[in-house]
Every structure is written in structure tokens, then in C-alpha cells.
Amino acid sequence: MFDFNLIITALPIVLAVIVVLVIITQGYVKAPPDHAFIISGLRKTPRVLIGRAGIKIPFFEQLDKLYLGQITVDIKTDEYIPTNDFINVMVDAVAKVRVADDEERMKLAMRNFLNKEPARIASDLQDSLQGNMREIIGTLTLRAINTDRDSFSDQVMTKASKDMEKLGIDILSCNIQNVTDEHGLIQDLGMDNTSKIRKDASIAKAEAERDIAIAQAAADNAANDARVIAETEIAQKNNELAIKKAELQKASDTKKAEADAAYEIQKQEQERTIQTATVNAQIARAEREAELRRQEVAVQQQALEAEINKKADADRYAIEQAAAAGLTKRQREAEAKKYEQEQEALAKKALAEAQKYSMLQEAEGIRAKGEAEAASIRAKALAEAEGMEKKAEAYQKYNKAAMAEMMINVLPDIAGKIAEPLAAIDKITIIGGNGDTDNGVSTIAGNVPVVMAKLFESMKETTGVDLAEIMKADTYDAKVTRNVNLTGAPDIILGSEAGQNASGTDQTQP
């Protein structure tokens, strides 16, 4: 069973503890250093907390705040203010203020600025400070305001301090930012001062140049003395240097002579080595050039064979294309003619059906004839192409014997061409010494054999075929002695020998 008496006895203690906890949790406050917390309500004199903590009893006490930090107040005249010398100026200044530390003036500040933000406090103080600055401007001249701004700001602070004390505010500083006048007199004063400064600067510059000239002359004199001493020492050193150079040059010439002799010996050795290497290089180059010429001959031979094959293929292709073009043309002509006849037959259909059949048969005959002609042309072209191909293959297989045969076949034509000029001669007058006219006639008559002999020699040099030896193969001596050397034509079988071999009466011995 519960002891109700014990519960009733402990109840006030519990309630007291709860109230204390509520007061602590709900009424505990802590003021920062730049704010003053004012707790009022139960006491006659409010409690002020600055940078410390305290307890505020809920529902019975009130908490108010007062800003204690530094506040910047912009003091700027909105219009031009006349100075003591009746010159209108506009002044821009900045003041630094804060709430006073002593208790009495802090109470004044509480009454005027409690729970106000710094900007609101600065706005409330701005009008008072501007009025004080206006009063000070009216007591000073323009020159005094510009030349002694510290005195001007001190006067403003002194004048404003009286009004600020009534509000519980301390003025920390007052700085004049800018002063402007209505008609630019400040700039004129500056020009006057600039002229004075330039004048003083010109005088100082002239005096400085004079001092510099004096010092420069003294320096030049000392420099001249030093230069004479230095040049004397330099001359002595140069003499010593020349003597030393001569000694070194002598030793150098000796070493150079020895080196030149050694160099000449080494140079001769190198020249012998270079000559040996050059000879070896020339031999190697000659061998490479010979190999290169052999390769060039092989390449030219291959190129010639390829050119012959290419030309034969091109000719065959051209013939085939021409035949195909001719066939196509004839087919189109036949078709065109057939179409015209059909159209004409349709136009004349009413005339006679038999005539239509006859014309159709005629068109068919023409087409068949065209096809036959085209086939004939195609076969002829193919035959010519095959002939060209066989001819190209034959050209590739030609040896010296075949070349000799071809040249022998054209010899009569060549001899005829050589003799044509003689045949065109109508009359010959021969002038010879001692009446030797036979010698002149024989000279002209022997011109053709001489030209033919030279032609044989040229053909032998260019083709390697000796036509003179080939021609001798058919002579009596060749047939009897059987000792004719057919140089350049080992594959030729002479006609007479072939005939004798065919008859079986004689055989040529090598």
C-alpha cells in the first residue's frame, strides 16, 4: 500500500524542483560582449548583463537588448554650406560612435536606442551630427577647411560631443573624406600652390645642377690624374706582356714545326690509305655498274615483250569492239527499218493483208542478212586478232636466223633505192687526169657495192648478223670446201644445203 502522507509531504519539494528547472531552462540568458541584455520587471533597478550569463524569470521579467559595438555614421551635407569667407562648400565626413560605458549615460542610451539595430541608431544620430558639422563649417574659411582637416574634425567632435552625451553616445572619431566648392576655387588654390612648388623646385634644381657641375669638375680632375697613372701602369704591363708573348711564340713555333712534320707524315699515310680505298671503291663500283647494266638489259627485254603483248591485245580488242559496234549499228538499223515498215504496214493495213505479209518477210530477210554479215565481220575480226597474236608470238621467238632472213629479203629493195640516183642521171661528164675516164666511170659504177658493204657492216654492228658471210654460203667455194663460218647466224640452214639434204646427194660437214 502507498503511503499517502509521504506523497503529500514530498509533493511541494517536487513542485519546487520543477519550477526551478523551468526557470533555468526557459529563463537562462547569456549576453555577448557587443550587446547589453537588460532584465527588468521584479526589481526597481534593471539588471544589465554584458558578456555574462543570467536568469530571467519567465512571465515576470522582460529581456531587452542594446547594441554596444562600433557604429559608422555617414555625415554628408545635402547642399552647399557657406563658409566664414562666404564660399559655398559641400563636405563628406564619416564618424565612428558607440554607446557610453558608464552606467548613467548607458541608461540614457537605453531610453533612446533600446532594441534598435545599428543602422537605425546611425540614422537617428546622422541628423544631429550633420547639424553640428554645418555650424563648424560656418566658422571656418575654405583654406582652413582644406589645409587643416584634423582641426576641422576635432572641432566637429567637440561640438557634437555635447549633444551626443545627452543621448548616451561617445564619439570615437570623425574623418573628413571630401571637400568640394561650388565654383572650383579649391582647384585654383591648388594651381597657385602648384606654381609655388614648381618655382621652388626650379630653384632647387638650378642649385643642384650647380653643385653637380662643381662636383663633376673635381671628379674629372681626379679621374684625369687616375687615368694618367693607370695608362702608365698599362704601358708597363703591355711591355711585359709583349716580352712574354715573344717567348711563348718562340716555344709555340718550335712545337708547331714538330707538329707540322708529324702531320705531314701522317697525311702521307692517310693519302696512301685513301688511294687504296678509292681503288677498291672504283672496282666495286665498276662491278655494280656492270650488274646494273645486265639488269637494265633484262628489264628492257621484259618491257619490249610486254609492249608487244600489249599492242597485240589492244589491236585485238579494237577489232572486237569495231565488230561489235558494226553489229550493233546494223541491228539498230534493221530494227529501225523494221519499225518503219511495221508502222507503214499498219497505216496501209486496209490496202492489202498480203502486202503486209510480204513486207514482214522482207524485213526478216534483211535482219537475217545483217546478222549473217555481222557474224562474218566478227569471225574475220577474231581471225585477224588471232593472226596478230600469233604474229606477236612469232616476233618474240625470232632469233638471229629469222632476222637475217628478213634482212636478206629486203636487200634487193635497198639496192634499188641506192641505185635510183644513178638511174636518174641523164648525162655524165667525167674530167680526169691524163685522159683516165675509165677510172671515173668505174668509181661511179662501184658506188652501189661500196654502199651495200657499209650497210652490211652497220647491220653487223647493230644486230650481230653478218650478211656478207651469209651471202658467201651460196658460193662455189662454200659448196666445195664446206668451210664457211656463218658468224651471227648459227640457226640458218642455207637453201642449197637444204636441197642437198633433201636429195640425199650431199651433206655439209662442220
Short mmCIF file of N, CA, C and O in Angstrom, two decimals, residues 23-113:
data_model
loop_
_atom_site.label_atom_id
_atom_site.label_comp_id
_atom_site.label_asym_id
_atom_site.label_seq_id
_atom_site.Cartn_x
_atom_site.Cartn_y
_atom_site.Cartn_z
N ILE A 23 12.46 27.47 -14.73
CA ILE A 23 13.08 28.80 -14.73
C ILE A 23 14.48 28.73 -15.36
O ILE A 23 14.89 29.61 -16.14
N ILE A 24 15.23 27.67 -15.02
CA ILE A 24 16.59 27.56 -15.56
C ILE A 24 16.57 27.35 -17.08
O ILE A 24 17.33 27.98 -17.82
N THR A 25 15.70 26.45 -17.53
CA THR A 25 15.67 26.14 -18.97
C THR A 25 15.05 27.26 -19.80
O THR A 25 15.50 27.54 -20.91
N GLN A 26 14.02 27.89 -19.28
CA GLN A 26 13.33 28.92 -20.04
C GLN A 26 13.89 30.31 -19.79
O GLN A 26 13.75 31.19 -20.65
N GLY A 27 14.53 30.57 -18.66
CA GLY A 27 14.97 31.91 -18.35
C GLY A 27 16.46 32.12 -18.39
O GLY A 27 16.93 33.23 -18.11
N TYR A 28 17.23 31.11 -18.76
CA TYR A 28 18.68 31.27 -18.81
C TYR A 28 19.06 32.08 -20.07
O TYR A 28 18.69 31.74 -21.19
N VAL A 29 19.82 33.17 -19.89
CA VAL A 29 20.26 34.02 -20.99
C VAL A 29 21.76 34.28 -20.82
O VAL A 29 22.28 34.29 -19.70
N LYS A 30 22.44 34.53 -22.00
CA LYS A 30 23.87 34.83 -21.98
C LYS A 30 24.14 35.94 -22.98
O LYS A 30 23.85 35.82 -24.17
N ALA A 31 24.66 37.07 -22.48
CA ALA A 31 24.87 38.25 -23.31
C ALA A 31 26.25 38.20 -23.97
O ALA A 31 27.24 37.92 -23.29
N PRO A 32 26.36 38.50 -25.29
CA PRO A 32 27.67 38.58 -25.95
C PRO A 32 28.37 39.88 -25.57
O PRO A 32 27.76 40.79 -25.02
N PRO A 33 29.66 40.04 -25.89
CA PRO A 33 30.40 41.24 -25.48
C PRO A 33 29.92 42.52 -26.15
O PRO A 33 30.10 43.61 -25.60
N ASP A 34 29.33 42.44 -27.34
CA ASP A 34 28.92 43.66 -28.03
C ASP A 34 27.44 43.98 -27.82
O ASP A 34 26.89 44.82 -28.53
N HIS A 35 26.78 43.33 -26.90
CA HIS A 35 25.38 43.62 -26.58
C HIS A 35 25.21 43.69 -25.06
O HIS A 35 25.91 42.99 -24.32
N ALA A 36 24.29 44.51 -24.66
CA ALA A 36 23.91 44.59 -23.24
C ALA A 36 22.49 44.05 -23.10
O ALA A 36 21.57 44.53 -23.78
N PHE A 37 22.32 42.99 -22.28
CA PHE A 37 21.00 42.43 -22.02
C PHE A 37 20.46 43.11 -20.75
O PHE A 37 21.08 43.05 -19.68
N ILE A 38 19.29 43.76 -20.84
CA ILE A 38 18.67 44.46 -19.72
C ILE A 38 17.46 43.65 -19.27
O ILE A 38 16.51 43.44 -20.06
N ILE A 39 17.51 43.16 -18.01
CA ILE A 39 16.41 42.36 -17.44
C ILE A 39 15.68 43.26 -16.43
O ILE A 39 16.28 43.74 -15.46
N SER A 40 14.43 43.47 -16.67
CA SER A 40 13.63 44.36 -15.81
C SER A 40 12.28 43.71 -15.52
O SER A 40 11.84 42.82 -16.24
N GLY A 41 11.63 44.19 -14.36
CA GLY A 41 10.31 43.65 -14.03
C GLY A 41 10.10 43.54 -12.54
O GLY A 41 9.29 44.26 -11.95
N LEU A 42 10.83 42.68 -11.89
CA LEU A 42 10.65 42.44 -10.46
C LEU A 42 11.44 43.45 -9.61
O LEU A 42 11.03 43.77 -8.49
N ARG A 43 12.54 43.94 -10.14
CA ARG A 43 13.36 44.86 -9.37
C ARG A 43 13.12 46.29 -9.83
O ARG A 43 12.72 46.54 -10.96
N LYS A 44 13.47 47.23 -8.95
CA LYS A 44 13.31 48.64 -9.27
C LYS A 44 14.37 49.06 -10.26
O LYS A 44 14.09 49.83 -11.19
N THR A 45 15.60 48.57 -10.08
CA THR A 45 16.71 48.89 -10.99
C THR A 45 16.95 47.69 -11.90
O THR A 45 17.18 46.57 -11.42
N PRO A 46 16.90 47.89 -13.18
CA PRO A 46 17.10 46.76 -14.11
C PRO A 46 18.51 46.20 -13.98
O PRO A 46 19.47 46.91 -13.70
N ARG A 47 18.63 44.91 -14.23
CA ARG A 47 19.93 44.26 -14.26
C ARG A 47 20.49 44.33 -15.69
O ARG A 47 19.77 44.11 -16.67
N VAL A 48 21.81 44.62 -15.75
CA VAL A 48 22.48 44.75 -17.05
C VAL A 48 23.52 43.64 -17.15
O VAL A 48 24.42 43.54 -16.31
N LEU A 49 23.40 42.82 -18.22
CA LEU A 49 24.34 41.72 -18.48
C LEU A 49 25.15 42.04 -19.74
O LEU A 49 24.58 42.23 -20.83
N ILE A 50 26.50 42.09 -19.57
CA ILE A 50 27.39 42.35 -20.72
C ILE A 50 28.46 41.28 -20.71
O ILE A 50 29.32 41.24 -19.81
N GLY A 51 28.42 40.36 -21.65
CA GLY A 51 29.41 39.30 -21.76
C GLY A 51 29.32 38.27 -20.65
O GLY A 51 30.32 37.60 -20.36
N ARG A 52 28.16 38.13 -20.00
CA ARG A 52 28.00 37.13 -18.95
C ARG A 52 26.57 36.61 -18.99
O ARG A 52 25.72 37.14 -19.70
N ALA A 53 26.32 35.54 -18.19
CA ALA A 53 25.02 34.88 -18.21
C ALA A 53 24.20 35.32 -17.00
O ALA A 53 24.72 35.84 -16.01
N GLY A 54 22.87 35.07 -17.10
CA GLY A 54 21.96 35.40 -16.01
C GLY A 54 20.66 34.64 -16.15
O GLY A 54 20.44 33.91 -17.14
N ILE A 55 19.77 34.80 -15.14
CA ILE A 55 18.48 34.11 -15.12
C ILE A 55 17.38 35.14 -15.20
O ILE A 55 17.36 36.14 -14.46
N LYS A 56 16.48 34.92 -16.15
CA LYS A 56 15.28 35.75 -16.30
C LYS A 56 14.07 34.90 -15.92
O LYS A 56 13.88 33.81 -16.46
N ILE A 57 13.29 35.40 -14.97
CA ILE A 57 12.12 34.65 -14.52
C ILE A 57 11.03 34.80 -15.56
O ILE A 57 10.60 35.92 -15.87
N PRO A 58 10.61 33.69 -16.12
CA PRO A 58 9.58 33.78 -17.16
C PRO A 58 8.28 34.39 -16.61
O PRO A 58 7.91 34.17 -15.46
N PHE A 59 7.61 35.11 -17.48
CA PHE A 59 6.33 35.76 -17.22
C PHE A 59 6.41 36.90 -16.19
O PHE A 59 5.46 37.64 -16.04
N PHE A 60 7.52 37.06 -15.53
CA PHE A 60 7.62 38.11 -14.53
C PHE A 60 8.70 39.13 -14.87
O PHE A 60 8.65 40.26 -14.35
N GLU A 61 9.65 38.77 -15.72
CA GLU A 61 10.71 39.71 -16.11
C GLU A 61 10.81 39.77 -17.64
O GLU A 61 10.46 38.82 -18.34
N GLN A 62 11.32 40.92 -18.11
CA GLN A 62 11.42 41.17 -19.56
C GLN A 62 12.89 41.34 -19.93
O GLN A 62 13.67 41.96 -19.19
N LEU A 63 13.25 40.83 -21.11
CA LEU A 63 14.62 40.93 -21.61
C LEU A 63 14.67 41.88 -22.80
O LEU A 63 13.96 41.69 -23.79
N ASP A 64 15.50 42.95 -22.69
CA ASP A 64 15.73 43.91 -23.78
C ASP A 64 17.21 43.92 -24.13
O ASP A 64 18.07 43.58 -23.31
N LYS A 65 17.50 44.37 -25.38
CA LYS A 65 18.89 44.34 -25.86
C LYS A 65 19.29 45.75 -26.31
O LYS A 65 18.50 46.51 -26.86
N LEU A 66 20.60 46.06 -26.08
CA LEU A 66 21.18 47.32 -26.50
C LEU A 66 22.52 47.01 -27.18
O LEU A 66 23.40 46.38 -26.60
N TYR A 67 22.70 47.50 -28.44
CA TYR A 67 23.92 47.24 -29.21
C TYR A 67 25.03 48.12 -28.68
O TYR A 67 24.89 49.35 -28.58
N LEU A 68 26.17 47.51 -28.35
CA LEU A 68 27.30 48.24 -27.78
C LEU A 68 28.48 48.36 -28.74
O LEU A 68 29.49 48.99 -28.39
N GLY A 69 28.39 47.80 -29.89
CA GLY A 69 29.52 47.83 -30.83
C GLY A 69 29.69 49.16 -31.51
O GLY A 69 28.90 50.11 -31.34
N GLN A 70 30.73 49.24 -32.33
CA GLN A 70 31.05 50.48 -33.05
C GLN A 70 30.07 50.67 -34.20
O GLN A 70 29.74 49.74 -34.93
N ILE A 71 29.63 51.92 -34.39
CA ILE A 71 28.64 52.26 -35.41
C ILE A 71 29.23 53.34 -36.30
O ILE A 71 29.79 54.33 -35.82
N THR A 72 29.14 53.15 -37.63
CA THR A 72 29.64 54.13 -38.60
C THR A 72 28.48 55.00 -39.06
O THR A 72 27.45 54.49 -39.52
N VAL A 73 28.67 56.32 -38.93
CA VAL A 73 27.64 57.29 -39.31
C VAL A 73 28.19 58.14 -40.45
O VAL A 73 29.27 58.76 -40.31
N ASP A 74 27.50 58.13 -41.59
CA ASP A 74 27.93 58.92 -42.74
C ASP A 74 27.36 60.34 -42.58
O ASP A 74 26.15 60.55 -42.57
N ILE A 75 28.29 61.32 -42.44
CA ILE A 75 27.88 62.72 -42.26
C ILE A 75 28.18 63.44 -43.56
O ILE A 75 29.34 63.74 -43.87
N LYS A 76 27.15 63.72 -44.31
CA LYS A 76 27.32 64.36 -45.61
C LYS A 76 26.27 65.45 -45.76
O LYS A 76 25.08 65.22 -45.56
N THR A 77 26.74 66.64 -46.11
CA THR A 77 25.81 67.75 -46.31
C THR A 77 25.06 67.53 -47.62
O THR A 77 25.65 67.21 -48.65
N ASP A 78 23.76 67.72 -47.56
CA ASP A 78 22.94 67.53 -48.75
C ASP A 78 22.99 68.70 -49.71
O ASP A 78 22.54 68.58 -50.85
N GLU A 79 23.50 69.86 -49.27
CA GLU A 79 23.55 71.05 -50.11
C GLU A 79 24.81 71.83 -49.74
O GLU A 79 25.50 71.51 -48.77
N TYR A 80 25.09 72.84 -50.54
CA TYR A 80 26.28 73.64 -50.30
C TYR A 80 26.06 74.54 -49.07
O TYR A 80 25.01 75.18 -48.92
N ILE A 81 27.12 74.59 -48.21
CA ILE A 81 27.07 75.37 -46.97
C ILE A 81 28.09 76.49 -47.09
O ILE A 81 29.26 76.23 -47.43
N PRO A 82 27.71 77.78 -46.79
CA PRO A 82 28.68 78.89 -46.88
C PRO A 82 29.67 78.84 -45.73
O PRO A 82 29.32 78.58 -44.59
N THR A 83 30.95 79.08 -46.05
CA THR A 83 32.00 79.14 -45.04
C THR A 83 32.08 80.54 -44.44
O THR A 83 31.27 81.43 -44.75
N ASN A 84 33.07 80.73 -43.58
CA ASN A 84 33.24 82.05 -42.95
C ASN A 84 33.60 83.10 -43.98
O ASN A 84 33.29 84.28 -43.79
N ASP A 85 34.26 82.72 -45.11
CA ASP A 85 34.57 83.68 -46.18
C ASP A 85 33.56 83.59 -47.31
O ASP A 85 33.86 83.92 -48.46
N PHE A 86 32.35 83.09 -46.99
CA PHE A 86 31.20 83.10 -47.90
C PHE A 86 31.45 82.32 -49.20
O PHE A 86 31.09 82.75 -50.29
N ILE A 87 32.06 81.19 -49.05
CA ILE A 87 32.27 80.27 -50.20
C ILE A 87 31.46 79.01 -49.92
O ILE A 87 31.61 78.38 -48.87
N ASN A 88 30.59 78.68 -50.84
CA ASN A 88 29.72 77.52 -50.64
C ASN A 88 30.51 76.23 -50.85
O ASN A 88 31.17 76.03 -51.89
N VAL A 89 30.46 75.35 -49.85
CA VAL A 89 31.17 74.07 -49.92
C VAL A 89 30.23 72.95 -49.54
O VAL A 89 29.19 73.17 -48.89
N MET A 90 30.61 71.77 -49.95
CA MET A 90 29.91 70.55 -49.57
C MET A 90 30.94 69.58 -48.99
O MET A 90 31.95 69.32 -49.62
N VAL A 91 30.68 69.09 -47.77
CA VAL A 91 31.64 68.29 -47.03
C VAL A 91 31.07 66.89 -46.82
O VAL A 91 29.88 66.74 -46.48
N ASP A 92 31.92 65.89 -47.01
CA ASP A 92 31.57 64.49 -46.77
C ASP A 92 32.50 63.97 -45.70
O ASP A 92 33.73 63.99 -45.86
N ALA A 93 31.91 63.51 -44.55
CA ALA A 93 32.69 63.03 -43.43
C ALA A 93 32.08 61.74 -42.89
O ALA A 93 30.94 61.40 -43.21
N VAL A 94 32.90 61.00 -42.11
CA VAL A 94 32.47 59.75 -41.51
C VAL A 94 32.83 59.80 -40.02
O VAL A 94 33.97 60.12 -39.67
N ALA A 95 31.83 59.46 -39.17
CA ALA A 95 32.05 59.45 -37.72
C ALA A 95 31.86 58.04 -37.19
O ALA A 95 31.01 57.29 -37.67
N LYS A 96 32.69 57.67 -36.19
CA LYS A 96 32.59 56.38 -35.51
C LYS A 96 32.09 56.64 -34.09
O LYS A 96 32.70 57.40 -33.32
N VAL A 97 30.95 56.01 -33.71
CA VAL A 97 30.34 56.22 -32.40
C VAL A 97 29.99 54.87 -31.78
O VAL A 97 29.96 53.85 -32.46
N ARG A 98 29.71 54.91 -30.45
CA ARG A 98 29.21 53.73 -29.75
C ARG A 98 28.54 54.19 -28.45
O ARG A 98 28.71 55.33 -28.01
N VAL A 99 27.82 53.27 -27.81
CA VAL A 99 27.14 53.56 -26.57
C VAL A 99 28.18 53.72 -25.46
O VAL A 99 29.16 52.98 -25.40
N ALA A 100 27.98 54.72 -24.57
CA ALA A 100 28.92 55.00 -23.49
C ALA A 100 28.99 53.84 -22.51
O ALA A 100 28.04 53.06 -22.34
N ASP A 101 30.16 53.73 -21.82
CA ASP A 101 30.38 52.61 -20.90
C ASP A 101 29.82 52.88 -19.49
O ASP A 101 29.41 51.94 -18.81
N ASP A 102 29.82 54.13 -19.05
CA ASP A 102 29.39 54.39 -17.67
C ASP A 102 27.90 54.18 -17.53
O ASP A 102 27.12 54.27 -18.48
N GLU A 103 27.49 53.91 -16.31
CA GLU A 103 26.11 53.48 -16.02
C GLU A 103 25.09 54.56 -16.34
O GLU A 103 24.02 54.28 -16.90
N GLU A 104 25.42 55.83 -15.98
CA GLU A 104 24.44 56.90 -16.16
C GLU A 104 24.14 57.14 -17.63
O GLU A 104 22.98 57.23 -18.05
N ARG A 105 25.18 57.26 -18.44
CA ARG A 105 24.95 57.51 -19.87
C ARG A 105 24.40 56.28 -20.59
O ARG A 105 23.70 56.39 -21.59
N MET A 106 24.72 55.11 -20.06
CA MET A 106 24.13 53.91 -20.65
C MET A 106 22.62 53.90 -20.46
O MET A 106 21.87 53.44 -21.33
N LYS A 107 22.19 54.40 -19.30
CA LYS A 107 20.75 54.50 -19.06
C LYS A 107 20.10 55.43 -20.07
O LYS A 107 18.99 55.18 -20.56
N LEU A 108 20.82 56.57 -20.40
CA LEU A 108 20.30 57.46 -21.44
C LEU A 108 20.21 56.74 -22.79
O LEU A 108 19.25 56.92 -23.54
N ALA A 109 21.22 55.95 -23.08
CA ALA A 109 21.20 55.21 -24.35
C ALA A 109 20.09 54.18 -24.36
O ALA A 109 19.46 53.93 -25.40
N MET A 110 19.80 53.56 -23.17
CA MET A 110 18.69 52.61 -23.10
C MET A 110 17.38 53.28 -23.47
O MET A 110 16.53 52.70 -24.16
N ARG A 111 17.19 54.50 -22.98
CA ARG A 111 15.93 55.20 -23.25
C ARG A 111 15.78 55.55 -24.73
O ARG A 111 14.65 55.63 -25.23
N ASN A 112 16.93 55.77 -25.42
CA ASN A 112 16.85 56.24 -26.81
C ASN A 112 17.02 55.13 -27.86
O ASN A 112 16.43 55.19 -28.94
N PHE A 113 17.82 54.11 -27.55
CA PHE A 113 18.19 53.14 -28.61
C PHE A 113 17.97 51.69 -28.20
O PHE A 113 18.58 50.80 -28.79
#
